[in-house]
CSV table of N, CA, C and O in Angstrom, one decimal:
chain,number,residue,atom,x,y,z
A,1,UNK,N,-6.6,24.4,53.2
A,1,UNK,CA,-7.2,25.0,54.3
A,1,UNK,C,-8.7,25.3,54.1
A,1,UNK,O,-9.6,25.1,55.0
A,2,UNK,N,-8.9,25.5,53.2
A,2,UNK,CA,-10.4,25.6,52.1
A,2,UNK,C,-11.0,24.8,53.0
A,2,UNK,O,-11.4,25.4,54.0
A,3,UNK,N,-11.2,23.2,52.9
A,3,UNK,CA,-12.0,22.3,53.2
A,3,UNK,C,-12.2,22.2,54.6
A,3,UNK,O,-13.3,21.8,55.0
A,4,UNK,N,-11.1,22.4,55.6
A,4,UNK,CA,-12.0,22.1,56.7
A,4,UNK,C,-12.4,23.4,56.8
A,4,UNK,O,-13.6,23.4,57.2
A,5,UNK,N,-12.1,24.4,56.6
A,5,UNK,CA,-13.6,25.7,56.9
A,5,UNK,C,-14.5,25.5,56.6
A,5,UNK,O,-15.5,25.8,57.4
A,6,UNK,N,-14.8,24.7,55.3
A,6,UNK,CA,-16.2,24.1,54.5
A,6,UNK,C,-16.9,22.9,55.3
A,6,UNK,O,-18.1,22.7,55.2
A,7,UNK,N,-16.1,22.3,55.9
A,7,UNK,CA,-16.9,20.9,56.7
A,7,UNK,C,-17.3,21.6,57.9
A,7,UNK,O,-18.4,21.3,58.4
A,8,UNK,N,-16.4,22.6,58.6
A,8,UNK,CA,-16.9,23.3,59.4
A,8,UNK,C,-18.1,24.1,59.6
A,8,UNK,O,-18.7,24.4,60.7
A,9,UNK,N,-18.6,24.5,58.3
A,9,UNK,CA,-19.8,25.5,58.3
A,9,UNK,C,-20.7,24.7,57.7
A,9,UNK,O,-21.7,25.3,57.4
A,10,UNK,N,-20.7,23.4,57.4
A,10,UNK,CA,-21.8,22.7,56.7
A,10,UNK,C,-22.1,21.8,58.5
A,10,UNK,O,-23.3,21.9,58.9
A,11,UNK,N,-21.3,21.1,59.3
A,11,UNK,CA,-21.9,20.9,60.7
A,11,UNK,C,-21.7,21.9,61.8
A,11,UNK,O,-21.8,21.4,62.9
A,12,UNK,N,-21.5,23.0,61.7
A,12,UNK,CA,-22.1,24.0,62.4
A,12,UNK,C,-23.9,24.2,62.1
A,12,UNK,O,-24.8,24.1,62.9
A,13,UNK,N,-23.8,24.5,60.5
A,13,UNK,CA,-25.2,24.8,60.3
A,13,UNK,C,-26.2,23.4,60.2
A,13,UNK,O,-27.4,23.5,60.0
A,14,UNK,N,-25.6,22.3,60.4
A,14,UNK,CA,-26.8,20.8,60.0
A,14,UNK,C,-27.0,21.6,62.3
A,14,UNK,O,-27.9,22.2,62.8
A,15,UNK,N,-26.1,21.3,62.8
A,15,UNK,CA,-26.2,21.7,64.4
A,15,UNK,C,-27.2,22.6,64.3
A,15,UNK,O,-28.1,22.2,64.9
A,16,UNK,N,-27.5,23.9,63.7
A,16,UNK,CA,-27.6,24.6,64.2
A,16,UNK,C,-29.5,24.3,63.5
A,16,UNK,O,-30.5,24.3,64.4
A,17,UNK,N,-29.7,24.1,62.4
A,17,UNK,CA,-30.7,23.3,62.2
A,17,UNK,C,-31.7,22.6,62.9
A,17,UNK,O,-32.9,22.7,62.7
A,18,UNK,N,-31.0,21.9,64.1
A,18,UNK,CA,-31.6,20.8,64.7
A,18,UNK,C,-31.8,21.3,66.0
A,18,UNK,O,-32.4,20.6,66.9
A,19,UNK,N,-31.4,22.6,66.3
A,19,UNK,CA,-31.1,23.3,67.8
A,19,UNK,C,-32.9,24.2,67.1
A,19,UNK,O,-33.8,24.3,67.9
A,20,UNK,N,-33.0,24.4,66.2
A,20,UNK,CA,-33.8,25.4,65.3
A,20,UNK,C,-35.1,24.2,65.5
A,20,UNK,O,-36.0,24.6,66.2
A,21,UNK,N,-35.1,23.1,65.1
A,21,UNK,CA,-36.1,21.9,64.7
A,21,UNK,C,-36.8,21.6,66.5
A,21,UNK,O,-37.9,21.4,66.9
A,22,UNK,N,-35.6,21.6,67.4
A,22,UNK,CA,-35.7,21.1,68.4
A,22,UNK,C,-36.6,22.3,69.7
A,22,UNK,O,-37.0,22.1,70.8
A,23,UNK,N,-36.5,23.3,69.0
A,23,UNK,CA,-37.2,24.7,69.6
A,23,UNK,C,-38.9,24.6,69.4
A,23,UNK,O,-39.4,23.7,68.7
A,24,UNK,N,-39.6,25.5,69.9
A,24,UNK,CA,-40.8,25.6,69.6
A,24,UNK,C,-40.7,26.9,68.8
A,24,UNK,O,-41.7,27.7,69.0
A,25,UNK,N,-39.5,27.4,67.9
A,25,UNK,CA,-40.3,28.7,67.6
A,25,UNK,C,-39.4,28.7,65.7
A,25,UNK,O,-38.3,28.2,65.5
A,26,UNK,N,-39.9,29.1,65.2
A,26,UNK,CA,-39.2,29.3,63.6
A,26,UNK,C,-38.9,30.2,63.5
A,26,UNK,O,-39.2,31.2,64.2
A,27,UNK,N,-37.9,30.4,62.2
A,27,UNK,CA,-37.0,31.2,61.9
A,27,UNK,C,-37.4,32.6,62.2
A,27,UNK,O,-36.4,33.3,62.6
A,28,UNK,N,-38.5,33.2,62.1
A,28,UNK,CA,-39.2,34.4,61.7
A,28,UNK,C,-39.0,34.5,63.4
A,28,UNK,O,-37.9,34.9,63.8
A,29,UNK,N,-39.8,34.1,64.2
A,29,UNK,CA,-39.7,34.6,65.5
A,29,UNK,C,-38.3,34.2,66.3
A,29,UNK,O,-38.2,34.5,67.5
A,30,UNK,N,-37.5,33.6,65.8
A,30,UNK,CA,-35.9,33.5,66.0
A,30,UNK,C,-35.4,34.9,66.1
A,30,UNK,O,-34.8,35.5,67.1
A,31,UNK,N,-35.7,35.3,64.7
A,31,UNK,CA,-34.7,36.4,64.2
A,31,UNK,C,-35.5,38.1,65.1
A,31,UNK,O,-35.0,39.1,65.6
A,32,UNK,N,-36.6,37.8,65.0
A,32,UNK,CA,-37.5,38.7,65.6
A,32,UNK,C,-37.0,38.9,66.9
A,32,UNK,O,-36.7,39.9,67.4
A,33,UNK,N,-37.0,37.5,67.6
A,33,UNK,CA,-36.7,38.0,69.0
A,33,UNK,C,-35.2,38.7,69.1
A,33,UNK,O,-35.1,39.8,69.5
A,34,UNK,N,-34.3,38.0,68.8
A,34,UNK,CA,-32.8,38.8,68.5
A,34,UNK,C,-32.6,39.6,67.7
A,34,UNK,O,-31.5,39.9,67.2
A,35,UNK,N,-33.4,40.1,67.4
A,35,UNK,CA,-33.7,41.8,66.1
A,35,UNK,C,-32.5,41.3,65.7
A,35,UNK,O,-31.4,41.2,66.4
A,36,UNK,N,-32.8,40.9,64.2
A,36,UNK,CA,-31.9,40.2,63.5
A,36,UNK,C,-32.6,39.8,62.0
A,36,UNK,O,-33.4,38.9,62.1
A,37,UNK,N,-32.4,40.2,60.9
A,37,UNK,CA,-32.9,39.9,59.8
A,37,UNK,C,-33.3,38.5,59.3
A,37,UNK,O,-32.4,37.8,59.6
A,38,UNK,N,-34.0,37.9,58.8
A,38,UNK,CA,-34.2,36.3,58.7
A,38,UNK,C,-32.8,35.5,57.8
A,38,UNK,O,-32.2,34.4,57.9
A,39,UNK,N,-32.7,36.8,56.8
A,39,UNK,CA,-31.4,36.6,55.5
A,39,UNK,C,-30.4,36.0,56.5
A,39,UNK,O,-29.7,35.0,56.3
A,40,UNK,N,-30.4,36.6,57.4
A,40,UNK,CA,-28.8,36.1,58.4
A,40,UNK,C,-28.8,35.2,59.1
A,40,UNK,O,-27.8,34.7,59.6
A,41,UNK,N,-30.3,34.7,59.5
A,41,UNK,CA,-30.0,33.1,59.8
A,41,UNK,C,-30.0,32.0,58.6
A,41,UNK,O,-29.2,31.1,58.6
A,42,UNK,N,-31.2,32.3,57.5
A,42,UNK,CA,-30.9,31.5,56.5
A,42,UNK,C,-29.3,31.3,55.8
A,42,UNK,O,-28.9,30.3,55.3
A,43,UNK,N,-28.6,32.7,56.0
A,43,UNK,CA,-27.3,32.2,55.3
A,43,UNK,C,-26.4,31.3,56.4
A,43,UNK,O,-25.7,30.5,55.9
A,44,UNK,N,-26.5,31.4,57.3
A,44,UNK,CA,-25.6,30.5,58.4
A,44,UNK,C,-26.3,28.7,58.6
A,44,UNK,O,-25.8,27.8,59.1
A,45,UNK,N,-27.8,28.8,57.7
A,45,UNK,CA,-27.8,26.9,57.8
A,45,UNK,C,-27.7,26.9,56.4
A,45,UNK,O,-27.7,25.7,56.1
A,46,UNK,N,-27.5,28.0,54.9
A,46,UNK,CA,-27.1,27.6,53.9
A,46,UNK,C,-25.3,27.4,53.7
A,46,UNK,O,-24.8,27.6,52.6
A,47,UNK,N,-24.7,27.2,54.7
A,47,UNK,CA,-23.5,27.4,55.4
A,47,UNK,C,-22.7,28.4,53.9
A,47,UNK,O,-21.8,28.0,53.2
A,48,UNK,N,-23.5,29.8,54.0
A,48,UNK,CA,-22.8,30.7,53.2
A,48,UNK,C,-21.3,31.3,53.8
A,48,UNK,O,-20.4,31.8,53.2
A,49,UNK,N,-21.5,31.2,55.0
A,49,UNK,CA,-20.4,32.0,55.4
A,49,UNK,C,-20.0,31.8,56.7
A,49,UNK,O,-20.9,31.4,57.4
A,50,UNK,N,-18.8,31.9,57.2
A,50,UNK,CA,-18.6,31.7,58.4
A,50,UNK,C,-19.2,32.7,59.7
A,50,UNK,O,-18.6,33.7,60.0
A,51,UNK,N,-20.5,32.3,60.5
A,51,UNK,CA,-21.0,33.2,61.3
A,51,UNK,C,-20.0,33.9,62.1
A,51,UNK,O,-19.0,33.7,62.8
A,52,UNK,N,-21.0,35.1,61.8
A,52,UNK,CA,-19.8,36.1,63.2
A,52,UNK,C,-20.5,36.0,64.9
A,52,UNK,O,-21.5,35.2,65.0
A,53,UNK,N,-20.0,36.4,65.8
A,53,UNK,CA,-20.5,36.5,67.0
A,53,UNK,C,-21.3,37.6,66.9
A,53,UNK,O,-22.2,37.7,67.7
A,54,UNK,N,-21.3,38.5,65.8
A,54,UNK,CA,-22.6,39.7,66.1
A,54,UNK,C,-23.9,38.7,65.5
A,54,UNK,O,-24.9,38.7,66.3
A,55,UNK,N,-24.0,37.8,64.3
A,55,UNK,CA,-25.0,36.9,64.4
A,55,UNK,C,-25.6,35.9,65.3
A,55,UNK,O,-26.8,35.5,65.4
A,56,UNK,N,-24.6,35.5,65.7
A,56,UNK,CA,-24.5,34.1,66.9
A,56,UNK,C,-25.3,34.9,68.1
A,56,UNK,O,-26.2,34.0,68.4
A,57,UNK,N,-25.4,35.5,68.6
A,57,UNK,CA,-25.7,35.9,70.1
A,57,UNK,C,-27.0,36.2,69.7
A,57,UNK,O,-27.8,35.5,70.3
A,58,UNK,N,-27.7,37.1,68.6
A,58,UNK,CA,-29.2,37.1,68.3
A,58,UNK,C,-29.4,36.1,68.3
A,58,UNK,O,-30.3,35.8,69.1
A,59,UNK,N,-29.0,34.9,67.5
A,59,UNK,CA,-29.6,33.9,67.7
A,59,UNK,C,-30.0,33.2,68.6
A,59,UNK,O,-31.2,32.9,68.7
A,60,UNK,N,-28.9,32.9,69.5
A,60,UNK,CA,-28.7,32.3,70.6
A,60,UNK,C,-30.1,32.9,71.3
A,60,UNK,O,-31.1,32.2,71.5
A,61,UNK,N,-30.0,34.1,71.7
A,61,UNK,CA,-31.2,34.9,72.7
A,61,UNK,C,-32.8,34.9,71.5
A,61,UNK,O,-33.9,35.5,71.7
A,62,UNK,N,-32.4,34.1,70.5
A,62,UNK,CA,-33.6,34.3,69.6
A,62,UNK,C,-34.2,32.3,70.1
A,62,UNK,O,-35.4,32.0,70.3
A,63,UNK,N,-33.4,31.7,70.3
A,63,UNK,CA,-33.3,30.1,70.7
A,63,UNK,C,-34.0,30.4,71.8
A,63,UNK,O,-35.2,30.0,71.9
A,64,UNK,N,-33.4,31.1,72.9
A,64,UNK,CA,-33.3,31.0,74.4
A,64,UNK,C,-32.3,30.2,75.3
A,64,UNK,O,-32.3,29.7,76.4
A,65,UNK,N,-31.3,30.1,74.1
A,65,UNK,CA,-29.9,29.6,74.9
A,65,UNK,C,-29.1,30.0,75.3
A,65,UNK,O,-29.3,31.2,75.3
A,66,UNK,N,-27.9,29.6,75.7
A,66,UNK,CA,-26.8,30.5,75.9
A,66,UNK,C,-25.9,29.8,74.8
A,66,UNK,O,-26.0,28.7,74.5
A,67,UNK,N,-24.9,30.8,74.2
A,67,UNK,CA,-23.9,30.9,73.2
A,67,UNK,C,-23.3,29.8,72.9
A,67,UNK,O,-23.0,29.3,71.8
A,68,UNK,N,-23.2,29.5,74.1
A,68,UNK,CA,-22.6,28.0,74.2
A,68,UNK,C,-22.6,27.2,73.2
A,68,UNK,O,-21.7,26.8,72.5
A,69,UNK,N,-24.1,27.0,73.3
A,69,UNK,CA,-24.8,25.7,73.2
A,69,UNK,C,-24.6,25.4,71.7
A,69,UNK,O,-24.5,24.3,71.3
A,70,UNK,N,-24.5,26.5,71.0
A,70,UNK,CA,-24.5,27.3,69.2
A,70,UNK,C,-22.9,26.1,68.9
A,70,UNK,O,-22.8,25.6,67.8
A,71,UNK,N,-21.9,25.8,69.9
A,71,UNK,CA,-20.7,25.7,69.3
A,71,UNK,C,-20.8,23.6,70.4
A,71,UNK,O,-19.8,22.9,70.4
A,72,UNK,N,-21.7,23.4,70.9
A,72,UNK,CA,-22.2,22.1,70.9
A,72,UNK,C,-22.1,21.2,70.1
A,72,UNK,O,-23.2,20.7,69.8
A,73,UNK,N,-21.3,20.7,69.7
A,73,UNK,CA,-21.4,19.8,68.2
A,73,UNK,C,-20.0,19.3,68.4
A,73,UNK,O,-19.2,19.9,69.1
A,74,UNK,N,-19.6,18.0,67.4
A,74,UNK,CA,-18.3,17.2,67.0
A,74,UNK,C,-18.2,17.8,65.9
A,74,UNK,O,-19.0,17.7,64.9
A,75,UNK,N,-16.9,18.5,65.9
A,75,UNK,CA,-16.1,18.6,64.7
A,75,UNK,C,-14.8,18.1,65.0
A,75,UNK,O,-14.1,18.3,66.0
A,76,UNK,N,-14.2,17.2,63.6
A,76,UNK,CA,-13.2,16.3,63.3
A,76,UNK,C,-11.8,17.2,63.3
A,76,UNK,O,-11.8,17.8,62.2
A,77,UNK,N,-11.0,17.5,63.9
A,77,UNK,CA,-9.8,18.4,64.1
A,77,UNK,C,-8.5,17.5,63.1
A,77,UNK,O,-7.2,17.7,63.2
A,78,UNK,N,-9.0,16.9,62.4
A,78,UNK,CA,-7.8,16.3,61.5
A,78,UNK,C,-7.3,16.7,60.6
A,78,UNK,O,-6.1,16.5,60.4
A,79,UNK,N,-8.2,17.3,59.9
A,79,UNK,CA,-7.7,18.3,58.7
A,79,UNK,C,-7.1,19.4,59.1
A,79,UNK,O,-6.5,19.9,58.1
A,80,UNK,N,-6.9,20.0,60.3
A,80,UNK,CA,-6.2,21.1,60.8
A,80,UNK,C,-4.9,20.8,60.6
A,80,UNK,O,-4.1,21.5,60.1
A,81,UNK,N,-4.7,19.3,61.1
A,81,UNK,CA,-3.3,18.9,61.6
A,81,UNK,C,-2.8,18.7,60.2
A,81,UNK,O,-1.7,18.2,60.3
A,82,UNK,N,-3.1,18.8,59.2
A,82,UNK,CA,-2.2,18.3,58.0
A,82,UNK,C,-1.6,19.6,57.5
A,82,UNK,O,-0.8,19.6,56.5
């Protein structure tokens, strides 16, 4: 069960990366606008941990997206099934 959590939070955070690259604004004024520490975005693209929704929503409003968009991405549902 280990590994797909782990493939899970390594393309969550490459997604969340490119949502970050594809913005006009960097981490600092991310976290600033969602009063939100920078530590806690850096640990969610160093896929330290599985983001909570209290992190996800600063971000989101730190992006200028909606929540949504954060969970936008292909993930492979095969390893579930085993």
């Amino acid at each position: 069960m280990k590994d797909w959590r782990q493939e899970y939070r390594k393309k969550f955070s490459e997604h969340l990366r490119k949502l970050i690259d594809e913005s006009d604004r960097d981490i600092a004024t991310i976290a600033s606008i969602g009063n939100i520490e920078n530590k806690a975005i850096y640990r969610v693209l160093a896929d330290e941990n599985e983001p909570k929704i209290t992190t996800l929503l600063p971000i989101a409003k730190g992006l200028g997206i909606h929540p949504m968009e954060l969970y936008n991405f292909s993930f492979s549902l095969q390893e579930l099934e085993k």
